[in-house]
């Protein structure tokens, strides 16, 4: 059963997963005392008005849905109950910069998570970080956190950078607890739900390396976990990569299995060892696994939008397999007969009538001109405009890397 099939099976038949989730969420709120009215809104949200209050609480459900849809029914129910209890037991969001500033924290999230918020009509404040990741700001509550949006920053009279810097300072004041595992790997063990956030606190990873005498390579497989190995310890690095990939694949709040390091300026960048390095294949697999997850989330979101708009445009899959040399390679298929959005991959499969063949993406880019164009999407894709003619197919076939 495919990904969409599993989701539909988990949320019930006859309704979309989003509709069923909204039903369950509304039912949970209705069990609270003092609820006067619940109104469903466009963009996957609801407005909740309580007795005696003139205004309504607007709740966008997209981000919570993205977090819990992979869980079992019992786990989803518990997560929704905790979310509702926390939301309606906390005071309103701070209205001034003075009230908000001490409660700000930086967080690292996937680009797909940020885009889920934008779909709901909420302009979530964010900026690009490493590939497929974004930096965001939250307000820290006792039992939950809430995302800061652009309207709030404008009301407070501060820029994103100013708010982010204050959030990073707040997090550093709290300190960081590290646990050293038997194999020499360090784990952030602060248990404050901001373990991964420390990666994007300016200068933190480089400073840690100086403090403990290592060249740190870090993996943040989930929001509440960071594993750090010394780049010079090949066994520790390989363990971090293997363990990080397992956690990433199983965790409902997955983040990234890709390893990161601080460059000469202290900025965080992806760690890319040379081809001869013992962990080269593991890093390549981690990169393509993250690509798979992000392109999958994008594909699910875009297919829904295209169905609603009645647009016949295929969003092709990003697929990964092991190549002849034992390393992971990605590919996508250029469909024949209608236009599509292709994810950037290592290779493109052309299902030609005579015999299908594959071409490295870079080689295809050298041959193709008016057959495709860049699409304004995140992650990036190219839109096909027409099937290559026989002359172009012959040129592509000459660059074939097999099937």
PDB file of C-alpha atoms in Angstrom, residues 95-331:
ATOM      1  CA  UNK A  95       1.226  41.488  22.599  1.00  0.00           C
ATOM      2  CA  UNK A  96       4.399  43.529  23.195  1.00  0.00           C
ATOM      3  CA  UNK A  97       8.072  43.001  22.491  1.00  0.00           C
ATOM      4  CA  UNK A  98       8.869  43.430  26.182  1.00  0.00           C
ATOM      5  CA  UNK A  99       6.523  40.563  27.080  1.00  0.00           C
ATOM      6  CA  UNK A 100       7.577  38.320  24.198  1.00  0.00           C
ATOM      7  CA  UNK A 101      11.373  38.750  24.219  1.00  0.00           C
ATOM      8  CA  UNK A 102      12.217  36.629  27.307  1.00  0.00           C
ATOM      9  CA  UNK A 103      10.090  33.756  25.991  1.00  0.00           C
ATOM     10  CA  UNK A 104      11.533  33.514  22.476  1.00  0.00           C
ATOM     11  CA  UNK A 105      13.527  30.499  21.318  1.00  0.00           C
ATOM     12  CA  UNK A 106      15.030  29.569  17.915  1.00  0.00           C
ATOM     13  CA  UNK A 107      13.963  26.302  16.293  1.00  0.00           C
ATOM     14  CA  UNK A 108      15.087  24.316  13.286  1.00  0.00           C
ATOM     15  CA  UNK A 109      12.349  22.796  11.132  1.00  0.00           C
ATOM     16  CA  UNK A 110      11.976  21.198   7.719  1.00  0.00           C
ATOM     17  CA  UNK A 111      10.970  23.381   4.795  1.00  0.00           C
ATOM     18  CA  UNK A 112       7.849  21.241   4.336  1.00  0.00           C
ATOM     19  CA  UNK A 113       6.771  21.994   7.905  1.00  0.00           C
ATOM     20  CA  UNK A 114       7.109  25.732   7.285  1.00  0.00           C
ATOM     21  CA  UNK A 115       5.172  25.509   4.025  1.00  0.00           C
ATOM     22  CA  UNK A 116       2.320  23.686   5.741  1.00  0.00           C
ATOM     23  CA  UNK A 117       1.846  26.825   7.811  1.00  0.00           C
ATOM     24  CA  UNK A 118       1.865  29.087   4.769  1.00  0.00           C
ATOM     25  CA  UNK A 119      -0.887  27.003   3.115  1.00  0.00           C
ATOM     26  CA  UNK A 120      -3.192  27.862   5.990  1.00  0.00           C
ATOM     27  CA  UNK A 121      -2.931  31.576   5.279  1.00  0.00           C
ATOM     28  CA  UNK A 122      -0.566  32.186   8.198  1.00  0.00           C
ATOM     29  CA  UNK A 123       2.690  33.900   7.280  1.00  0.00           C
ATOM     30  CA  UNK A 124       5.065  32.039   9.559  1.00  0.00           C
ATOM     31  CA  UNK A 125       8.290  33.938  10.183  1.00  0.00           C
ATOM     32  CA  UNK A 126      11.211  31.918   8.858  1.00  0.00           C
ATOM     33  CA  UNK A 127      14.404  32.049   6.852  1.00  0.00           C
ATOM     34  CA  UNK A 128      16.312  29.414   4.874  1.00  0.00           C
ATOM     35  CA  UNK A 129      18.945  27.415   6.721  1.00  0.00           C
ATOM     36  CA  UNK A 130      20.684  24.312   5.369  1.00  0.00           C
ATOM     37  CA  UNK A 131      19.148  22.503   2.388  1.00  0.00           C
ATOM     38  CA  UNK A 132      15.513  21.520   3.130  1.00  0.00           C
ATOM     39  CA  UNK A 133      15.679  23.185   6.552  1.00  0.00           C
ATOM     40  CA  UNK A 134      14.487  26.560   7.823  1.00  0.00           C
ATOM     41  CA  UNK A 135      15.066  28.584  10.975  1.00  0.00           C
ATOM     42  CA  UNK A 136      11.980  29.755  12.848  1.00  0.00           C
ATOM     43  CA  UNK A 137      11.172  31.437  16.153  1.00  0.00           C
ATOM     44  CA  UNK A 138       8.755  30.214  18.797  1.00  0.00           C
ATOM     45  CA  UNK A 139       7.257  31.555  21.999  1.00  0.00           C
ATOM     46  CA  UNK A 140       8.042  29.145  24.798  1.00  0.00           C
ATOM     47  CA  UNK A 141       5.094  28.219  27.029  1.00  0.00           C
ATOM     48  CA  UNK A 142       5.092  25.896  30.000  1.00  0.00           C
ATOM     49  CA  UNK A 143       3.666  22.920  28.109  1.00  0.00           C
ATOM     50  CA  UNK A 144       3.908  23.943  24.473  1.00  0.00           C
ATOM     51  CA  UNK A 145       5.482  26.329  21.990  1.00  0.00           C
ATOM     52  CA  UNK A 146       3.801  28.575  19.422  1.00  0.00           C
ATOM     53  CA  UNK A 147       5.293  29.806  16.162  1.00  0.00           C
ATOM     54  CA  UNK A 148       5.974  33.498  15.715  1.00  0.00           C
ATOM     55  CA  UNK A 149       4.407  34.926  12.564  1.00  0.00           C
ATOM     56  CA  UNK A 150       5.365  37.943  10.516  1.00  0.00           C
ATOM     57  CA  UNK A 151       2.429  40.007  11.776  1.00  0.00           C
ATOM     58  CA  UNK A 152       3.652  39.606  15.359  1.00  0.00           C
ATOM     59  CA  UNK A 153       7.137  40.810  14.436  1.00  0.00           C
ATOM     60  CA  UNK A 154       5.616  43.865  12.785  1.00  0.00           C
ATOM     61  CA  UNK A 155       3.463  44.580  15.824  1.00  0.00           C
ATOM     62  CA  UNK A 156       6.486  44.254  18.112  1.00  0.00           C
ATOM     63  CA  UNK A 157       8.543  46.539  15.875  1.00  0.00           C
ATOM     64  CA  UNK A 158      11.481  44.149  15.444  1.00  0.00           C
ATOM     65  CA  UNK A 159      13.077  42.303  12.540  1.00  0.00           C
ATOM     66  CA  UNK A 160      13.387  38.535  12.218  1.00  0.00           C
ATOM     67  CA  UNK A 161      17.136  38.772  12.897  1.00  0.00           C
ATOM     68  CA  UNK A 162      16.583  40.771  16.093  1.00  0.00           C
ATOM     69  CA  UNK A 163      13.975  38.326  17.399  1.00  0.00           C
ATOM     70  CA  UNK A 164      16.074  35.318  16.409  1.00  0.00           C
ATOM     71  CA  UNK A 165      19.170  36.709  18.119  1.00  0.00           C
ATOM     72  CA  UNK A 166      17.204  37.295  21.311  1.00  0.00           C
ATOM     73  CA  UNK A 167      15.810  33.758  21.165  1.00  0.00           C
ATOM     74  CA  UNK A 168      19.312  32.323  20.725  1.00  0.00           C
ATOM     75  CA  UNK A 169      20.556  34.322  23.705  1.00  0.00           C
ATOM     76  CA  UNK A 170      17.687  33.014  25.822  1.00  0.00           C
ATOM     77  CA  UNK A 171      18.511  29.436  24.895  1.00  0.00           C
ATOM     78  CA  UNK A 172      22.198  29.843  25.682  1.00  0.00           C
ATOM     79  CA  UNK A 173      21.430  31.332  29.101  1.00  0.00           C
ATOM     80  CA  UNK A 174      19.690  28.061  29.939  1.00  0.00           C
ATOM     81  CA  UNK A 175      22.890  26.154  29.149  1.00  0.00           C
ATOM     82  CA  UNK A 176      23.425  22.809  27.419  1.00  0.00           C
ATOM     83  CA  UNK A 177      23.775  19.441  29.064  1.00  0.00           C
ATOM     84  CA  UNK A 178      25.910  16.938  27.140  1.00  0.00           C
ATOM     85  CA  UNK A 179      26.091  13.192  27.659  1.00  0.00           C
ATOM     86  CA  UNK A 180      29.124  11.243  26.451  1.00  0.00           C
ATOM     87  CA  UNK A 181      28.309   7.764  25.159  1.00  0.00           C
ATOM     88  CA  UNK A 182      30.619   4.776  25.518  1.00  0.00           C
ATOM     89  CA  UNK A 183      31.820   5.126  21.920  1.00  0.00           C
ATOM     90  CA  UNK A 184      32.859   8.743  22.443  1.00  0.00           C
ATOM     91  CA  UNK A 185      29.804  10.253  20.770  1.00  0.00           C
ATOM     92  CA  UNK A 186      28.260  13.289  22.459  1.00  0.00           C
ATOM     93  CA  UNK A 187      24.497  13.682  22.773  1.00  0.00           C
ATOM     94  CA  UNK A 188      22.689  16.887  23.687  1.00  0.00           C
ATOM     95  CA  UNK A 189      20.699  15.775  26.732  1.00  0.00           C
ATOM     96  CA  UNK A 190      19.105  19.006  27.918  1.00  0.00           C
ATOM     97  CA  UNK A 191      15.573  17.540  27.652  1.00  0.00           C
ATOM     98  CA  UNK A 192      14.053  20.928  26.871  1.00  0.00           C
ATOM     99  CA  UNK A 193      12.737  20.079  23.350  1.00  0.00           C
ATOM    100  CA  UNK A 194      15.299  22.512  21.870  1.00  0.00           C
ATOM    101  CA  UNK A 195      18.126  20.006  21.443  1.00  0.00           C
ATOM    102  CA  UNK A 196      18.320  20.431  17.655  1.00  0.00           C
ATOM    103  CA  UNK A 197      17.934  24.220  17.914  1.00  0.00           C
ATOM    104  CA  UNK A 198      21.427  24.608  19.312  1.00  0.00           C
ATOM    105  CA  UNK A 199      22.846  23.647  15.929  1.00  0.00           C
ATOM    106  CA  UNK A 200      21.708  26.986  14.485  1.00  0.00           C
ATOM    107  CA  UNK A 201      22.688  29.171  17.428  1.00  0.00           C
ATOM    108  CA  UNK A 202      25.486  31.287  15.914  1.00  0.00           C
ATOM    109  CA  UNK A 203      28.894  29.997  16.959  1.00  0.00           C
ATOM    110  CA  UNK A 204      27.603  27.216  19.224  1.00  0.00           C
ATOM    111  CA  UNK A 205      28.948  24.168  17.368  1.00  0.00           C
ATOM    112  CA  UNK A 206      32.338  25.746  16.680  1.00  0.00           C
ATOM    113  CA  UNK A 207      32.590  26.835  20.309  1.00  0.00           C
ATOM    114  CA  UNK A 208      31.728  23.327  21.474  1.00  0.00           C
ATOM    115  CA  UNK A 209      34.539  21.924  19.377  1.00  0.00           C
ATOM    116  CA  UNK A 210      37.036  24.318  20.942  1.00  0.00           C
ATOM    117  CA  UNK A 211      35.714  23.566  24.424  1.00  0.00           C
ATOM    118  CA  UNK A 212      35.944  19.772  24.292  1.00  0.00           C
ATOM    119  CA  UNK A 213      38.826  19.489  21.822  1.00  0.00           C
ATOM    120  CA  UNK A 214      37.118  17.857  18.856  1.00  0.00           C
ATOM    121  CA  UNK A 215      36.253  18.672  15.253  1.00  0.00           C
ATOM    122  CA  UNK A 216      32.472  18.294  15.633  1.00  0.00           C
ATOM    123  CA  UNK A 217      30.197  16.669  13.075  1.00  0.00           C
ATOM    124  CA  UNK A 218      26.555  16.817  14.156  1.00  0.00           C
ATOM    125  CA  UNK A 219      23.370  15.029  13.119  1.00  0.00           C
ATOM    126  CA  UNK A 220      19.884  16.202  14.169  1.00  0.00           C
ATOM    127  CA  UNK A 221      17.626  13.276  13.182  1.00  0.00           C
ATOM    128  CA  UNK A 222      14.680  14.636  15.183  1.00  0.00           C
ATOM    129  CA  UNK A 223      13.775  17.931  16.810  1.00  0.00           C
ATOM    130  CA  UNK A 224      14.679  16.680  20.268  1.00  0.00           C
ATOM    131  CA  UNK A 225      17.994  15.018  19.459  1.00  0.00           C
ATOM    132  CA  UNK A 226      21.508  15.948  18.405  1.00  0.00           C
ATOM    133  CA  UNK A 227      24.389  13.490  18.104  1.00  0.00           C
ATOM    134  CA  UNK A 228      27.956  14.772  17.738  1.00  0.00           C
ATOM    135  CA  UNK A 229      31.111  12.893  16.717  1.00  0.00           C
ATOM    136  CA  UNK A 230      34.708  13.934  16.237  1.00  0.00           C
ATOM    137  CA  UNK A 231      35.380  14.156  12.497  1.00  0.00           C
ATOM    138  CA  UNK A 232      38.734  12.439  13.098  1.00  0.00           C
ATOM    139  CA  UNK A 233      37.061   9.379  14.669  1.00  0.00           C
ATOM    140  CA  UNK A 234      35.794   7.418  11.672  1.00  0.00           C
ATOM    141  CA  UNK A 235      34.039   4.771  13.776  1.00  0.00           C
ATOM    142  CA  UNK A 236      32.162   7.383  15.820  1.00  0.00           C
ATOM    143  CA  UNK A 237      31.165   9.309  12.703  1.00  0.00           C
ATOM    144  CA  UNK A 238      29.839   6.157  11.059  1.00  0.00           C
ATOM    145  CA  UNK A 239      27.860   5.237  14.185  1.00  0.00           C
ATOM    146  CA  UNK A 240      26.275   8.704  14.310  1.00  0.00           C
ATOM    147  CA  UNK A 241      25.283   8.443  10.652  1.00  0.00           C
ATOM    148  CA  UNK A 242      23.805   4.955  11.026  1.00  0.00           C
ATOM    149  CA  UNK A 243      21.970   5.739  14.259  1.00  0.00           C
ATOM    150  CA  UNK A 244      20.814   9.097  12.942  1.00  0.00           C
ATOM    151  CA  UNK A 245      19.275   7.503   9.860  1.00  0.00           C
ATOM    152  CA  UNK A 246      17.409   4.946  11.982  1.00  0.00           C
ATOM    153  CA  UNK A 247      16.003   7.620  14.287  1.00  0.00           C
ATOM    154  CA  UNK A 248      15.087   9.871  11.380  1.00  0.00           C
ATOM    155  CA  UNK A 249      13.207   7.076   9.609  1.00  0.00           C
ATOM    156  CA  UNK A 250      11.180   6.113  12.699  1.00  0.00           C
ATOM    157  CA  UNK A 251      10.575   9.430  14.455  1.00  0.00           C
ATOM    158  CA  UNK A 252       7.250  11.285  13.948  1.00  0.00           C
ATOM    159  CA  UNK A 253       9.064  14.620  14.316  1.00  0.00           C
ATOM    160  CA  UNK A 254      11.911  13.824  11.948  1.00  0.00           C
ATOM    161  CA  UNK A 255      14.320  16.560  11.005  1.00  0.00           C
ATOM    162  CA  UNK A 256      17.473  15.546   9.096  1.00  0.00           C
ATOM    163  CA  UNK A 257      19.871  12.562   8.921  1.00  0.00           C
ATOM    164  CA  UNK A 258      22.468  14.693   7.100  1.00  0.00           C
ATOM    165  CA  UNK A 259      25.715  15.491   8.984  1.00  0.00           C
ATOM    166  CA  UNK A 260      26.647  19.146   9.570  1.00  0.00           C
ATOM    167  CA  UNK A 261      29.767  21.026  10.617  1.00  0.00           C
ATOM    168  CA  UNK A 262      30.900  24.592  11.267  1.00  0.00           C
ATOM    169  CA  UNK A 263      32.904  26.181   8.454  1.00  0.00           C
ATOM    170  CA  UNK A 264      35.823  28.586   8.890  1.00  0.00           C
ATOM    171  CA  UNK A 265      33.430  31.432   9.695  1.00  0.00           C
ATOM    172  CA  UNK A 266      31.472  29.360  12.203  1.00  0.00           C
ATOM    173  CA  UNK A 267      28.481  28.999   9.882  1.00  0.00           C
ATOM    174  CA  UNK A 268      26.751  25.616   9.735  1.00  0.00           C
ATOM    175  CA  UNK A 269      27.091  23.714   6.455  1.00  0.00           C
ATOM    176  CA  UNK A 270      26.554  20.135   5.334  1.00  0.00           C
ATOM    177  CA  UNK A 271      29.548  17.892   5.938  1.00  0.00           C
ATOM    178  CA  UNK A 272      30.627  16.311   2.640  1.00  0.00           C
ATOM    179  CA  UNK A 273      33.558  13.892   2.891  1.00  0.00           C
ATOM    180  CA  UNK A 274      35.612  12.966  -0.149  1.00  0.00           C
ATOM    181  CA  UNK A 275      34.629   9.909  -2.193  1.00  0.00           C
ATOM    182  CA  UNK A 276      37.369   7.830  -0.603  1.00  0.00           C
ATOM    183  CA  UNK A 277      36.228   8.525   2.952  1.00  0.00           C
ATOM    184  CA  UNK A 278      34.804   5.506   4.860  1.00  0.00           C
ATOM    185  CA  UNK A 279      31.533   7.378   5.469  1.00  0.00           C
ATOM    186  CA  UNK A 280      31.081   8.705   1.932  1.00  0.00           C
ATOM    187  CA  UNK A 281      28.323   6.228   1.037  1.00  0.00           C
ATOM    188  CA  UNK A 282      26.500   6.785   4.338  1.00  0.00           C
ATOM    189  CA  UNK A 283      26.497  10.566   3.868  1.00  0.00           C
ATOM    190  CA  UNK A 284      25.242  10.232   0.299  1.00  0.00           C
ATOM    191  CA  UNK A 285      22.412   7.981   1.514  1.00  0.00           C
ATOM    192  CA  UNK A 286      21.526  10.446   4.278  1.00  0.00           C
ATOM    193  CA  UNK A 287      21.324  13.319   1.800  1.00  0.00           C
ATOM    194  CA  UNK A 288      19.076  11.422  -0.570  1.00  0.00           C
ATOM    195  CA  UNK A 289      16.897  10.114   2.238  1.00  0.00           C
ATOM    196  CA  UNK A 290      16.156  13.662   3.369  1.00  0.00           C
ATOM    197  CA  UNK A 291      15.427  14.581  -0.247  1.00  0.00           C
ATOM    198  CA  UNK A 292      13.010  11.651  -0.445  1.00  0.00           C
ATOM    199  CA  UNK A 293      11.053  12.777   2.610  1.00  0.00           C
ATOM    200  CA  UNK A 294      10.865  16.425   1.578  1.00  0.00           C
ATOM    201  CA  UNK A 295       9.893  15.683  -2.020  1.00  0.00           C
ATOM    202  CA  UNK A 296       7.281  13.221  -0.749  1.00  0.00           C
ATOM    203  CA  UNK A 297       5.732  15.852   1.519  1.00  0.00           C
ATOM    204  CA  UNK A 298       5.766  18.361  -1.320  1.00  0.00           C
ATOM    205  CA  UNK A 299       4.208  15.872  -3.730  1.00  0.00           C
ATOM    206  CA  UNK A 300       1.369  15.072  -1.324  1.00  0.00           C
ATOM    207  CA  UNK A 301       0.640  18.755  -0.809  1.00  0.00           C
ATOM    208  CA  UNK A 302       0.807  19.678  -4.491  1.00  0.00           C
ATOM    209  CA  UNK A 303      -1.321  16.753  -5.660  1.00  0.00           C
ATOM    210  CA  UNK A 304      -4.069  17.881  -3.317  1.00  0.00           C
ATOM    211  CA  UNK A 305      -3.880  21.461  -4.606  1.00  0.00           C
ATOM    212  CA  UNK A 306      -3.941  20.312  -8.242  1.00  0.00           C
ATOM    213  CA  UNK A 307      -6.977  18.092  -7.586  1.00  0.00           C
ATOM    214  CA  UNK A 308      -8.810  21.011  -6.022  1.00  0.00           C
ATOM    215  CA  UNK A 309      -7.900  23.257  -8.953  1.00  0.00           C
ATOM    216  CA  UNK A 310      -8.795  20.617 -11.543  1.00  0.00           C
ATOM    217  CA  UNK A 311      -5.316  20.827 -13.059  1.00  0.00           C
ATOM    218  CA  UNK A 312      -3.872  17.777 -14.810  1.00  0.00           C
ATOM    219  CA  UNK A 313      -0.208  18.064 -13.944  1.00  0.00           C
ATOM    220  CA  UNK A 314       1.725  15.072 -12.662  1.00  0.00           C
ATOM    221  CA  UNK A 315       4.044  15.544  -9.703  1.00  0.00           C
ATOM    222  CA  UNK A 316       6.605  12.808 -10.259  1.00  0.00           C
ATOM    223  CA  UNK A 317       8.259  10.900  -7.432  1.00  0.00           C
ATOM    224  CA  UNK A 318      11.828  11.181  -6.209  1.00  0.00           C
ATOM    225  CA  UNK A 319      13.138   7.629  -5.886  1.00  0.00           C
ATOM    226  CA  UNK A 320      16.363   6.242  -4.443  1.00  0.00           C
ATOM    227  CA  UNK A 321      18.171   2.988  -5.130  1.00  0.00           C
ATOM    228  CA  UNK A 322      21.662   1.541  -4.734  1.00  0.00           C
ATOM    229  CA  UNK A 323      23.835   2.031  -7.795  1.00  0.00           C
ATOM    230  CA  UNK A 324      26.332  -0.426  -9.317  1.00  0.00           C
ATOM    231  CA  UNK A 325      29.108   1.041  -7.160  1.00  0.00           C
ATOM    232  CA  UNK A 326      27.123   0.461  -3.951  1.00  0.00           C
ATOM    233  CA  UNK A 327      26.227   4.111  -3.348  1.00  0.00           C
ATOM    234  CA  UNK A 328      22.747   5.593  -3.308  1.00  0.00           C
ATOM    235  CA  UNK A 329      21.507   7.343  -6.414  1.00  0.00           C
ATOM    236  CA  UNK A 330      18.228   9.085  -7.052  1.00  0.00           C
ATOM    237  CA  UNK A 331      16.086   9.191 -10.159  1.00  0.00           C
TER     238      UNK A 331
END
